[in-house]
mmCIF file of C-alpha atoms in Angstrom:
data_model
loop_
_atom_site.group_PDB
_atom_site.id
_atom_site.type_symbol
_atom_site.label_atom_id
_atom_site.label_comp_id
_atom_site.label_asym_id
_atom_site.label_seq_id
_atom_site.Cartn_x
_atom_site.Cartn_y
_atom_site.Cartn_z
ATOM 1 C CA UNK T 10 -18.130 -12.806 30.523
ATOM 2 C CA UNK T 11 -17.257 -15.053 27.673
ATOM 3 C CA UNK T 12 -14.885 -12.823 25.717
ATOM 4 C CA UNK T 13 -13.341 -11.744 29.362
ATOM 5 C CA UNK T 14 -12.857 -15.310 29.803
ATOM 6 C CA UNK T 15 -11.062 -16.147 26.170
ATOM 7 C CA UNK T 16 -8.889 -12.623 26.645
ATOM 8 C CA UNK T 17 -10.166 -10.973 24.116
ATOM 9 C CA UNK T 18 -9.016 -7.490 23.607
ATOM 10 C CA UNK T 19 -11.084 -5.591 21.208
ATOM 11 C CA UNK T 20 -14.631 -5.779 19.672
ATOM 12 C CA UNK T 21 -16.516 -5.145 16.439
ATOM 13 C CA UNK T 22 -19.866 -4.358 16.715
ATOM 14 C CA UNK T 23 -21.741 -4.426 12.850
ATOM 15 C CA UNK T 24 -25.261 -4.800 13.197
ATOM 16 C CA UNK T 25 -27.845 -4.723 9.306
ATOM 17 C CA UNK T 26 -29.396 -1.343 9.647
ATOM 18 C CA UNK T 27 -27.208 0.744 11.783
ATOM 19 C CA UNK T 28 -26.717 2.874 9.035
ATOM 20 C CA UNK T 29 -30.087 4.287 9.536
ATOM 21 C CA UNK T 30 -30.259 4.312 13.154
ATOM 22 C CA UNK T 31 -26.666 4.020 14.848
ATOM 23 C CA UNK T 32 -28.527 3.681 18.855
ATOM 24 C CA UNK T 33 -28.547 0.116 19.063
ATOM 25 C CA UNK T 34 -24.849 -0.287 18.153
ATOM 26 C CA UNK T 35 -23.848 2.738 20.821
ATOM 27 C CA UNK T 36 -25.302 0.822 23.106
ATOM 28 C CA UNK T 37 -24.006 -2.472 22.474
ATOM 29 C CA UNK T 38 -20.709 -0.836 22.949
ATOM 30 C CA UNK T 39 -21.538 1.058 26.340
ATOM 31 C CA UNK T 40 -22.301 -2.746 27.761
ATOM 32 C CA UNK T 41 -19.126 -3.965 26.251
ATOM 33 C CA UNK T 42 -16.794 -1.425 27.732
ATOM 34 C CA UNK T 43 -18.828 -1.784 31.154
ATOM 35 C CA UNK T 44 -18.280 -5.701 31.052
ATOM 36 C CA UNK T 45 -14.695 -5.205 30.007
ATOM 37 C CA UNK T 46 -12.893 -2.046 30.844
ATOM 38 C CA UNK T 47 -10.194 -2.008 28.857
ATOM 39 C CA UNK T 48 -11.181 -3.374 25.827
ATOM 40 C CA UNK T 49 -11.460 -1.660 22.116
ATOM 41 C CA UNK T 50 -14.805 -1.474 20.797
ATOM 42 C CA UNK T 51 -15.405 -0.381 17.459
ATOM 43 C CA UNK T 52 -18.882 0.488 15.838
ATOM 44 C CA UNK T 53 -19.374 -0.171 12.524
ATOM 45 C CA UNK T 54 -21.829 3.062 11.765
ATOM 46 C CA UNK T 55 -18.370 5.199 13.130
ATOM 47 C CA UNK T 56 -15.975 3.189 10.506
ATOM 48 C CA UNK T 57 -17.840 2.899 7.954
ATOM 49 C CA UNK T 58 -21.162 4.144 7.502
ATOM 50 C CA UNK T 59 -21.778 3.086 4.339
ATOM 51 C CA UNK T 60 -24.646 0.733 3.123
ATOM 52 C CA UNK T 61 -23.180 -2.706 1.850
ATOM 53 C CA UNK T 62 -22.744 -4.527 5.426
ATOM 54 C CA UNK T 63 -20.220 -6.754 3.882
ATOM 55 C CA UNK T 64 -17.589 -4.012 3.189
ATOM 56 C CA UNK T 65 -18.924 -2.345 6.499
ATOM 57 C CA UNK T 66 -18.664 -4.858 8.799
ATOM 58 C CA UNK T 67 -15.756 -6.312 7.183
ATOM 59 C CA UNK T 68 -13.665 -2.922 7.663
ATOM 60 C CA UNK T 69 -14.789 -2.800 11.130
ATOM 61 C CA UNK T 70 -13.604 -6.194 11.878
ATOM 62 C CA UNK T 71 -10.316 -5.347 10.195
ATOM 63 C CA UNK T 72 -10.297 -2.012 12.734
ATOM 64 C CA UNK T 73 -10.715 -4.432 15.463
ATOM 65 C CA UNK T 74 -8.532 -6.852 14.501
ATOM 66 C CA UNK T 75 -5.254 -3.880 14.471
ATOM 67 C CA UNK T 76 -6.563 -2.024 16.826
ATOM 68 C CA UNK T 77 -4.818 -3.362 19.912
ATOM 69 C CA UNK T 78 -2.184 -3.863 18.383
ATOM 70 C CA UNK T 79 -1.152 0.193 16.528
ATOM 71 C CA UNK T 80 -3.269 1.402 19.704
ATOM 72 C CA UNK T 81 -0.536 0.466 22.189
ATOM 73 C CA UNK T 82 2.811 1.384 19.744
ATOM 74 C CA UNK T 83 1.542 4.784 18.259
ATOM 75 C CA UNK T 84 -0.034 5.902 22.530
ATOM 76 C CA UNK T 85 3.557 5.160 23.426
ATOM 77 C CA UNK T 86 5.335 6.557 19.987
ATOM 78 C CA UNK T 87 3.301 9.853 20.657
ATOM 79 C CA UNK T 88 4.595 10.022 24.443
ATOM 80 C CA UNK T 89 7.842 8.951 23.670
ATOM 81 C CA UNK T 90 8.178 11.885 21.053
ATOM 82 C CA UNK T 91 6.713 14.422 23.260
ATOM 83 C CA UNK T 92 8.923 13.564 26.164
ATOM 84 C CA UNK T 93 11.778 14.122 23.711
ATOM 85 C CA UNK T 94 10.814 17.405 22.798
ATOM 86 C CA UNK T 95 8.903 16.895 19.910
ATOM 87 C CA UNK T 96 6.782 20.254 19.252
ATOM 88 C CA UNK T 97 4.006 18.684 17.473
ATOM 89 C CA UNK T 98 1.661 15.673 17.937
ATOM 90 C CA UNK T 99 2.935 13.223 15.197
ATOM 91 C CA UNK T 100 0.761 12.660 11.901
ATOM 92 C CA UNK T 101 0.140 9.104 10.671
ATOM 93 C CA UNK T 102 -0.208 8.202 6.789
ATOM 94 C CA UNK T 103 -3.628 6.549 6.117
ATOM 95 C CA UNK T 104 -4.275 4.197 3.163
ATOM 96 C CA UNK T 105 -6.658 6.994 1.624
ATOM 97 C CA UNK T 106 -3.380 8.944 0.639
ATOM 98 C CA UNK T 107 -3.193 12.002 3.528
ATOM 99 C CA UNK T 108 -2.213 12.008 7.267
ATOM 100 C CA UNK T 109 -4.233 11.722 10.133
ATOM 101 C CA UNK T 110 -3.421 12.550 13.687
ATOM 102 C CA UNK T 111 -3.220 9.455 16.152
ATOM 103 C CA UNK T 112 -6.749 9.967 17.915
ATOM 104 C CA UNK T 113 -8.188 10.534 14.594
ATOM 105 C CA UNK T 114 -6.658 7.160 13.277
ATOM 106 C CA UNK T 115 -7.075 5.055 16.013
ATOM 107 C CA UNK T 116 -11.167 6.075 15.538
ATOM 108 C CA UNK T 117 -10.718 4.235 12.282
ATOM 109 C CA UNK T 118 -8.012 1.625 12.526
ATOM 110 C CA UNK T 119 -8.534 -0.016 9.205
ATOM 111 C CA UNK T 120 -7.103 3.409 7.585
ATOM 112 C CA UNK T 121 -3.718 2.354 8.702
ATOM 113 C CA UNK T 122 -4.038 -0.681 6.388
ATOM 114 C CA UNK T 123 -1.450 -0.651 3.306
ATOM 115 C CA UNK T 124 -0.857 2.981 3.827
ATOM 116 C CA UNK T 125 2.478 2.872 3.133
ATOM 117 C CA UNK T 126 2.347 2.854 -0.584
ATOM 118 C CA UNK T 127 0.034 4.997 -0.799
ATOM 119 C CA UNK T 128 2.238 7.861 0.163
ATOM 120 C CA UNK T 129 3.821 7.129 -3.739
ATOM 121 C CA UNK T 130 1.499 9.692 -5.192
ATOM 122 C CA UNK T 131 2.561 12.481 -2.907
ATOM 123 C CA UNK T 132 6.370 12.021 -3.123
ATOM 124 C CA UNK T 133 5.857 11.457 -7.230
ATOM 125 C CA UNK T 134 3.819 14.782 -7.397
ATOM 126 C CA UNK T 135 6.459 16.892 -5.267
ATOM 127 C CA UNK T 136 9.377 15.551 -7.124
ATOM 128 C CA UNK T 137 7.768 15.673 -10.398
ATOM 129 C CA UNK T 138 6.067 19.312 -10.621
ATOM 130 C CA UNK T 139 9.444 20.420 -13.571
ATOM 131 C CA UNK T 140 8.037 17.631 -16.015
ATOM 132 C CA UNK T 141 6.606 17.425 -18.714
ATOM 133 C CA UNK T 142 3.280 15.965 -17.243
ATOM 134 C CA UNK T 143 3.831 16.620 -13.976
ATOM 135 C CA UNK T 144 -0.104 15.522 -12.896
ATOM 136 C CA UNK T 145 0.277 12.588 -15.174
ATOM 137 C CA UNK T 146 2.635 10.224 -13.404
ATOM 138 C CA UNK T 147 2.948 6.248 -13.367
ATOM 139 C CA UNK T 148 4.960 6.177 -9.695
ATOM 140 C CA UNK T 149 7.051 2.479 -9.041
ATOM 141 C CA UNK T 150 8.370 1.573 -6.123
ATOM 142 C CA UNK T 151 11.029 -1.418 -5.810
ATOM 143 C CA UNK T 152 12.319 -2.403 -3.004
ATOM 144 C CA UNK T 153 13.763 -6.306 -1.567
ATOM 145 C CA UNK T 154 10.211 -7.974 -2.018
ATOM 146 C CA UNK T 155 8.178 -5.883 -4.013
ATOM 147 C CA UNK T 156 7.285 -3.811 -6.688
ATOM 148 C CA UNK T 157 4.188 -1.602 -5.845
ATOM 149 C CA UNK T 158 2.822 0.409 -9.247
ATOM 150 C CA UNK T 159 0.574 3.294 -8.289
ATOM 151 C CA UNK T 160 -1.285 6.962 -10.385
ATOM 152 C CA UNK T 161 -1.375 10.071 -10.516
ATOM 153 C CA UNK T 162 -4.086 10.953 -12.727
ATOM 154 C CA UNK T 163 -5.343 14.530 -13.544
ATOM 155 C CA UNK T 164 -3.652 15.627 -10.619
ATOM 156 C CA UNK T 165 -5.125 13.113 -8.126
ATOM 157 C CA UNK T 166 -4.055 9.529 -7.423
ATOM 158 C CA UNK T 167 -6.036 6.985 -8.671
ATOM 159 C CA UNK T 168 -8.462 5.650 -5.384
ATOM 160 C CA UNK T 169 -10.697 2.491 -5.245
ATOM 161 C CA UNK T 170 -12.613 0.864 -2.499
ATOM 162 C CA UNK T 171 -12.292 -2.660 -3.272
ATOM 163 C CA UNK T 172 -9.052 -2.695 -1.464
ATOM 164 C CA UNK T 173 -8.378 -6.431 0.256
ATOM 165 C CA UNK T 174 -6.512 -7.851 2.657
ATOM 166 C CA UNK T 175 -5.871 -11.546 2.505
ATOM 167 C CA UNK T 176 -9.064 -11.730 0.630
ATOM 168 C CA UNK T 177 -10.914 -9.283 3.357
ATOM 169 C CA UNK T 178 -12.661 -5.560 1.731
ATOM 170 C CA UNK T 179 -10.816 -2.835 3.769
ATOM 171 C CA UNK T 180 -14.122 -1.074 2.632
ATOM 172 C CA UNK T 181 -12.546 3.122 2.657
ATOM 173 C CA UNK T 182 -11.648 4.610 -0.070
ATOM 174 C CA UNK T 183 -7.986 3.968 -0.833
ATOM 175 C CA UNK T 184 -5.113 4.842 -2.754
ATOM 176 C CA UNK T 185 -4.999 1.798 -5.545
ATOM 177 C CA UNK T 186 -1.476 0.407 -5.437
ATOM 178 C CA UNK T 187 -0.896 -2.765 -7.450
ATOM 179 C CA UNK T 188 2.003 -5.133 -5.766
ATOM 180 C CA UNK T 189 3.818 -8.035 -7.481
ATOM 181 C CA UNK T 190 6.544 -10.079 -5.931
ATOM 182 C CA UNK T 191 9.341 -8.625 -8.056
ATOM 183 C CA UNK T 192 11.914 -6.709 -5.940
ATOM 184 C CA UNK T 193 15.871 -6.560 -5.639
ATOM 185 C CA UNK T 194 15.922 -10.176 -3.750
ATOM 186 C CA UNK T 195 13.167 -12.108 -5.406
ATOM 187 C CA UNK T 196 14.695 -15.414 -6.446
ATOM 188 C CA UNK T 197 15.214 -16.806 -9.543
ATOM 189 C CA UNK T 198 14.211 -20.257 -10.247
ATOM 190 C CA UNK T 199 13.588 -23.355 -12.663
ATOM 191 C CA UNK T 200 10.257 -24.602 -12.604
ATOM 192 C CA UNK T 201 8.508 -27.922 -13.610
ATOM 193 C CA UNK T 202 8.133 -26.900 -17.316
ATOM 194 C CA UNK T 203 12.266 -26.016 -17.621
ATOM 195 C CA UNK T 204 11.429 -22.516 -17.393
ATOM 196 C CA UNK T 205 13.131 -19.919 -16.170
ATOM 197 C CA UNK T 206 10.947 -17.742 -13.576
ATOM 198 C CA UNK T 207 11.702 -14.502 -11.092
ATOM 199 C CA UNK T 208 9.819 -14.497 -7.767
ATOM 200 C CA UNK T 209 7.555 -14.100 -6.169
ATOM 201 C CA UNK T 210 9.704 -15.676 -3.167
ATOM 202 C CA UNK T 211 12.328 -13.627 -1.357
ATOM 203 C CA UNK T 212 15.575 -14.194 -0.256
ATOM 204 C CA UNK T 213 14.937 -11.455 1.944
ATOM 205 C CA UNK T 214 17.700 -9.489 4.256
ATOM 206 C CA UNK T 215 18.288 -12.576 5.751
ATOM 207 C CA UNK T 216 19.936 -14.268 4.056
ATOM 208 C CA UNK T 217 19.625 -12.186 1.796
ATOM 209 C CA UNK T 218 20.920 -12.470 -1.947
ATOM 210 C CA UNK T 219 24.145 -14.397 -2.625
ATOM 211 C CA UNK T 220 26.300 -11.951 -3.225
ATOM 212 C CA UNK T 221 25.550 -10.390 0.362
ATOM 213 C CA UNK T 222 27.925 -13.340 1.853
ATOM 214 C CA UNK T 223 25.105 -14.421 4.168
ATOM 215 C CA UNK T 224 24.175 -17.963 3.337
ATOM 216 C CA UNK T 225 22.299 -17.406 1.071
ATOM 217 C CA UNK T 226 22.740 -19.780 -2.107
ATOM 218 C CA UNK T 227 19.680 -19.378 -4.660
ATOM 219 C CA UNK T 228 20.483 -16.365 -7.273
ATOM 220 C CA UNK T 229 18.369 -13.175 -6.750
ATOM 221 C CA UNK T 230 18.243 -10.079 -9.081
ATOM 222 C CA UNK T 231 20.578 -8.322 -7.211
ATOM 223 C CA UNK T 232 23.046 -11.347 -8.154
ATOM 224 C CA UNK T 233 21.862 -11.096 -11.656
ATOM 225 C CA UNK T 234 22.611 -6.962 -11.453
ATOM 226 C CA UNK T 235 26.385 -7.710 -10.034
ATOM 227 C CA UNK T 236 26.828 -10.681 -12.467
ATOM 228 C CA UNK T 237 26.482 -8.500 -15.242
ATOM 229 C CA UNK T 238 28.026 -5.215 -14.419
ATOM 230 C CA UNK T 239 24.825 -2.979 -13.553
ATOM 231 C CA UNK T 240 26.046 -2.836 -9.939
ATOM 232 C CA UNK T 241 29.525 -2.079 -8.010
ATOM 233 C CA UNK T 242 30.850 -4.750 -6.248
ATOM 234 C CA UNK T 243 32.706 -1.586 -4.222
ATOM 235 C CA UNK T 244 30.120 1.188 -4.381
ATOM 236 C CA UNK T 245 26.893 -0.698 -2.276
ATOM 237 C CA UNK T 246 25.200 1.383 0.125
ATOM 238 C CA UNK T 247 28.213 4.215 -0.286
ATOM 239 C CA UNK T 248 30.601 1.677 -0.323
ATOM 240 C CA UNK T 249 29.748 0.574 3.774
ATOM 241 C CA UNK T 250 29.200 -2.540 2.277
ATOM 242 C CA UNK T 251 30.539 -4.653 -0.538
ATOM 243 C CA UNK T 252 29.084 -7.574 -2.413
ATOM 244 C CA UNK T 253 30.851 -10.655 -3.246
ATOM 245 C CA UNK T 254 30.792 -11.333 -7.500
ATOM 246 C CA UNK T 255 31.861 -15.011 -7.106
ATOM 247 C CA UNK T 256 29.263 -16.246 -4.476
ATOM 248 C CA UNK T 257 26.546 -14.103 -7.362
ATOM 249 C CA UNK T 258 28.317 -16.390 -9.955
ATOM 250 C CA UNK T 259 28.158 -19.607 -8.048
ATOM 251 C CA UNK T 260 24.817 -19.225 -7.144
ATOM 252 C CA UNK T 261 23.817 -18.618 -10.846
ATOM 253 C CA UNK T 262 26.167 -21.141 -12.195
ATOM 254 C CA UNK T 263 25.002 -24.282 -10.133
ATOM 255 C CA UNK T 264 21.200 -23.005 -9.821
ATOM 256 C CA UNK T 265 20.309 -22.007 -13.187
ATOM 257 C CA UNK T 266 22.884 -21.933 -15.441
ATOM 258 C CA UNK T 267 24.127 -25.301 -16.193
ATOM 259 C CA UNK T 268 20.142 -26.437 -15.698
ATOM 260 C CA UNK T 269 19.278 -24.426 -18.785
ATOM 261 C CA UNK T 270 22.916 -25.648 -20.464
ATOM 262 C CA UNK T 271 23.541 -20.935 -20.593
ATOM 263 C CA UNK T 272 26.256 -19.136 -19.570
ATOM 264 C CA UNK T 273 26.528 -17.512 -16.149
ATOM 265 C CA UNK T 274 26.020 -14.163 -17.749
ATOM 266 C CA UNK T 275 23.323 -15.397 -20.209
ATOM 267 C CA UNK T 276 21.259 -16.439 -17.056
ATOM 268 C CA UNK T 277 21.846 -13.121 -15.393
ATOM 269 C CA UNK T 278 20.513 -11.181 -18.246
ATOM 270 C CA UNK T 279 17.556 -13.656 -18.263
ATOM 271 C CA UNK T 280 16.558 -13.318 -15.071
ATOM 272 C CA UNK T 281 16.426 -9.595 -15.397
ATOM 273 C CA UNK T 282 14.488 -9.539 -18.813
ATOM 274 C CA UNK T 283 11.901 -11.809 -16.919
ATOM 275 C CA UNK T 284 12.086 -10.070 -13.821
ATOM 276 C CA UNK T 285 11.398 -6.718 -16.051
ATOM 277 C CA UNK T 286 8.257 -8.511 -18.207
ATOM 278 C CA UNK T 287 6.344 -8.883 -14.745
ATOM 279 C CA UNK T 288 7.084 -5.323 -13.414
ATOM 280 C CA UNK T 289 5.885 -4.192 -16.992
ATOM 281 C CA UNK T 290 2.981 -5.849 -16.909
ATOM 282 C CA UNK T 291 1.791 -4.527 -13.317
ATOM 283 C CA UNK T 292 2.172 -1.782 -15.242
ATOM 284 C CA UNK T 293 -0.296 -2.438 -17.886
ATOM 285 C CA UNK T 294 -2.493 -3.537 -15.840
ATOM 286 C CA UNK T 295 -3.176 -0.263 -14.211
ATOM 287 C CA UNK T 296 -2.557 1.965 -17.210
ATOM 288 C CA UNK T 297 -3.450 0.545 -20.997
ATOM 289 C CA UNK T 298 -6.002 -2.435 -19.560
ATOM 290 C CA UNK T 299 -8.361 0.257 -18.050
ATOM 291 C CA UNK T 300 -7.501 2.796 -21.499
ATOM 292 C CA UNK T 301 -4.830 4.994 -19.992
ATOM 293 C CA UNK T 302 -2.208 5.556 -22.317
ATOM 294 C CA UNK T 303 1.104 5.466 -20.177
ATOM 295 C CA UNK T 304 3.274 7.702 -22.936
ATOM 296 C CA UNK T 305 1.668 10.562 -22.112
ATOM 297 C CA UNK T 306 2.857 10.008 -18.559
ATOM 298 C CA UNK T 307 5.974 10.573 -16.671
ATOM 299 C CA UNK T 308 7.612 7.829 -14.817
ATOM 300 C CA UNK T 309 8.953 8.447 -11.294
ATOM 301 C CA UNK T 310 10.894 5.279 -9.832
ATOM 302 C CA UNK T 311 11.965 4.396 -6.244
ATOM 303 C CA UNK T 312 12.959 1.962 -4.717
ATOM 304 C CA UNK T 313 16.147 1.015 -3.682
ATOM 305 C CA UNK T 314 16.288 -1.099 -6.790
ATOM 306 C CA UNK T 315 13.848 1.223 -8.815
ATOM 307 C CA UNK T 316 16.896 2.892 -10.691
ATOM 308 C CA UNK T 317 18.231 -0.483 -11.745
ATOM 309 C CA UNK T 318 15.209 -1.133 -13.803
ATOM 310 C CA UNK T 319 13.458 1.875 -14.581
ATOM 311 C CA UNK T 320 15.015 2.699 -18.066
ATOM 312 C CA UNK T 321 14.047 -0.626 -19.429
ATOM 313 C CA UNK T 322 10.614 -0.266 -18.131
ATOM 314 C CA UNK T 323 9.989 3.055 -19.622
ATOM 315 C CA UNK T 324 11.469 1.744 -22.888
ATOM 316 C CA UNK T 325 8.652 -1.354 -22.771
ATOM 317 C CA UNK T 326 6.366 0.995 -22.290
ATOM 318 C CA UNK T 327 7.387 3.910 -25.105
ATOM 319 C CA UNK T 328 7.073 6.260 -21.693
ATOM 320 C CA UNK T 329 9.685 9.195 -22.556
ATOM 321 C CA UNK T 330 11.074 10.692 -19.323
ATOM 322 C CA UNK T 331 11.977 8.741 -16.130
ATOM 323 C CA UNK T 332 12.442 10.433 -12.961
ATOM 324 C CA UNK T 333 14.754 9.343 -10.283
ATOM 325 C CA UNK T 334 14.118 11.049 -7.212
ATOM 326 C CA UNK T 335 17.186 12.051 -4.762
ATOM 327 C CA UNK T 336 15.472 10.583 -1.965
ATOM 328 C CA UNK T 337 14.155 7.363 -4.305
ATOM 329 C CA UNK T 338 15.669 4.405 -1.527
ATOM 330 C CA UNK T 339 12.858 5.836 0.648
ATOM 331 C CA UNK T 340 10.356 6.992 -1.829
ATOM 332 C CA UNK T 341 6.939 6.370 0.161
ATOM 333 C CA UNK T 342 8.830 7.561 3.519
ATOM 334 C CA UNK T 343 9.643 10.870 2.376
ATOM 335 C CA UNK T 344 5.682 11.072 0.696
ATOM 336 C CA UNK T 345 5.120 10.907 4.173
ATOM 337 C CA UNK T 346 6.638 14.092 4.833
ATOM 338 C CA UNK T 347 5.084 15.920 2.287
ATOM 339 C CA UNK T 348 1.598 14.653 2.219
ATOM 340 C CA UNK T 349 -1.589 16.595 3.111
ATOM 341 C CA UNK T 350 -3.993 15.794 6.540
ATOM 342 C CA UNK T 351 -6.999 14.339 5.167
ATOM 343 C CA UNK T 352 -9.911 12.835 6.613
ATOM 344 C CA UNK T 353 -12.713 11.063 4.577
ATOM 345 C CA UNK T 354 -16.538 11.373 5.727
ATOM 346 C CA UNK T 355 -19.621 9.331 4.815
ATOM 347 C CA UNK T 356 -22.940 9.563 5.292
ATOM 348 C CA UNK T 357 -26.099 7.528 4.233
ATOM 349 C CA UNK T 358 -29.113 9.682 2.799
ATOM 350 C CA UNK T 359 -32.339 8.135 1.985
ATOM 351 C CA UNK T 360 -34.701 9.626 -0.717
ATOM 352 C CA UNK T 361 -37.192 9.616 -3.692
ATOM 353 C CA UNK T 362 -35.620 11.650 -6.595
ATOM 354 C CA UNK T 363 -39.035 13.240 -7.128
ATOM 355 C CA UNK T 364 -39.726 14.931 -3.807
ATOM 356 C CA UNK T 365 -39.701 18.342 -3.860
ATOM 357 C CA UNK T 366 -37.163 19.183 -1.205
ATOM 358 C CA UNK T 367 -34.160 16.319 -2.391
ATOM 359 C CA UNK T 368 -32.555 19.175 -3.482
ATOM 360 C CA UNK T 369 -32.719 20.973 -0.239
ATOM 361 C CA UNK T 370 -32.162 17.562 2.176
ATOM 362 C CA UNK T 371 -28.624 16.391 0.188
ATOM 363 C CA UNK T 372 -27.602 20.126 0.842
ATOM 364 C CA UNK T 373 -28.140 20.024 4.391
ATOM 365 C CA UNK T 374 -26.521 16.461 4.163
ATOM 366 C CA UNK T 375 -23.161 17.977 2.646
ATOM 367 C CA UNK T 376 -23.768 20.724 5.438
ATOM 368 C CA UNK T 377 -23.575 18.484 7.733
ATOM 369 C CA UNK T 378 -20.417 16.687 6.489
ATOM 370 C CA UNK T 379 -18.467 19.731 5.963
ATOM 371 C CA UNK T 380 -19.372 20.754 9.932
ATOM 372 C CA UNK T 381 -18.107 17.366 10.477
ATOM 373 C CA UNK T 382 -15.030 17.748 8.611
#
């Protein structure tokens, strides 16, 4: 009567040992939904089974939390798709790197955290499969905000489970994508020290970068990109748009050059060497700081600002052969297309190494996960 009373609309139920013995959590959720029909109730020994009741409950939380929320869209998404003819039931990209369909997701909420980028290692691997490491790949993705660095290692992207969001364990098993704030409209600025320094904040679409004529007045990389000659003033998005050089120019000018006593061009190229040592070290940081060598890897880059940068970055890095995919403005959206359904089950076994029949029990355990699967 409490939660009915404060509107709540969905509930996590974690309790120490359910691992072991799941009963009294399924029935703590058979009261809830009796008390509150409507309500999502989520079990942490269906999310996560997995001992650790930090993670656990922390990823069933996290379910709860979204649940509501993705519940309601992707019911009505999957209706409205049907009623327009759609053959199929839709597939949803989960943060462990393969689709799901929406049932199956919505059983597991927390799978539809960050699971965006982590559709970089499929679109990488289908692009990539005529290089010359074609299940060795370093796949970048930068867009307005961002710059999301993510592996393919030995065929396989590179997974961890210490995922967070906003300092919370997602707890599954997750495609490891490292994000900075370096992306086509971070914004360039002076800070106390008279240095110059790239992002992480955004001018975002709106305004948007200087150059894009829509109030904006702080210099972003884009502006640095015009100022300079990478870009087209005539040529953006097709040519549907254009970009104004002089706003780029004024922004630089009154911002940072005359600041740092540089030309309008010498601040343009700084901004983009700086913007280009923080992408390279994301980089590093998931490829020579845990021993992977990144020149025996192939770069693929997307992004709608990806091709702007990538050469440089593969030069850093002594990588040899950048890929730019055709589709590379909507890298992780087409890895969508092309990614596999997977589904990820766990299951607690307790034993003594020494018993005679552990051999025989963590069969019958895998038995039962494969059934399951």
């Amino acid at each position: 009567s409490t939660f009915g009373a404060h509107g709540v609309k969905a509930v996590a139920v974690a309790y120490l040992w359910s691992i072991v013995d799941p009963s009294h959590e399924q029935r703590t959720a058979e009261i809830v939904r009796e008390e509150l029909p409507g309500v999502d109730v989520l079990c942490s020994s269906d999310v996560l089974p997995e001992i650790r009741e930090w993670e656990r409950t922390s990823s069933t939380v996290l379910s709860a939390y979204i649940a509501p929320i993705i519940g309601d869209y992707l019911r009505a998404f999957e209706q409205e798709m049907a009623a327009g003819g759609l053959p199929h039931p839709p597939q949803v990209m989960q943060v462990n790197g393969g689709c799901a369909s929406i049932p199956d997701l919505l059983a597991r909420p927390v799978n539809a955290v960050a699971s965006g980028p982590a559709a970089g290692p499929a679109a990488g691997a289908h692009y990539a499969s005529d290089t010359k490491a074609p299940d060795r790949l370093i796949i970048i993705d930068m867009g307005g905000t961002s710059f999301d660095v993510c592996m393919l290692r030995d065929g396989e992207p590179v997974m961890s489970t210490d995922i967070k969001v906003a300092d919370q364990p997602i707890g599954v098993n997750g495609v490891e994508v490292l994000s900075i704030g370096a992306g086509g409209g971070s914004i360039a600025w002076i800070d106390s020290g008279n240095s110059l320094r790239v992002g992480p904040r955004s001018a975002g679409s709106q305004p948007g970068p200087a150059c894009y004529g829509r109030g904006g007045r702080e210099p972003a990389v884009t502006d640095a990109n015009l100022v300079v000659g990478r870009m087209s003033a005539s040529a953006f998005l097709g040519g549907r748009r254009s970009l104004d050089p002089s706003l780029a120019e004024r922004a630089m000018e009154e911002t940072i050059a005359i600041p740092l006593g540089l030309s309008v061009r010498e601040a343009a190229a700084g901004i983009i060497t700086i913007v280009n040592s923080n992408m390279a070290s994301a980089i590093r940081a998931v490829s020579i700081e845990r021993g992977i060598d990144p020149r025996d890897y192939v770069m693929v880059a997307g992004g709608g600002a990806g091709g702007l940068h990538a050469a440089e970055l593969a030069r850093m890095l002594e990588i040899g052969e950048v890929l730019i995919p055709r589709s590379a403005g909507g890298l992780c959206a087409f890895g969508m297309a092309v990614t596999p359904v997977r589904h990820d089950y766990v299951r607690l076994h307790h034993c003594h190494t020494n018993q005679p029949r552990v051999a025989t029990d963590i069969a019958r355990v895998f038995d039962e996960l494969i059934a399951e699967g």
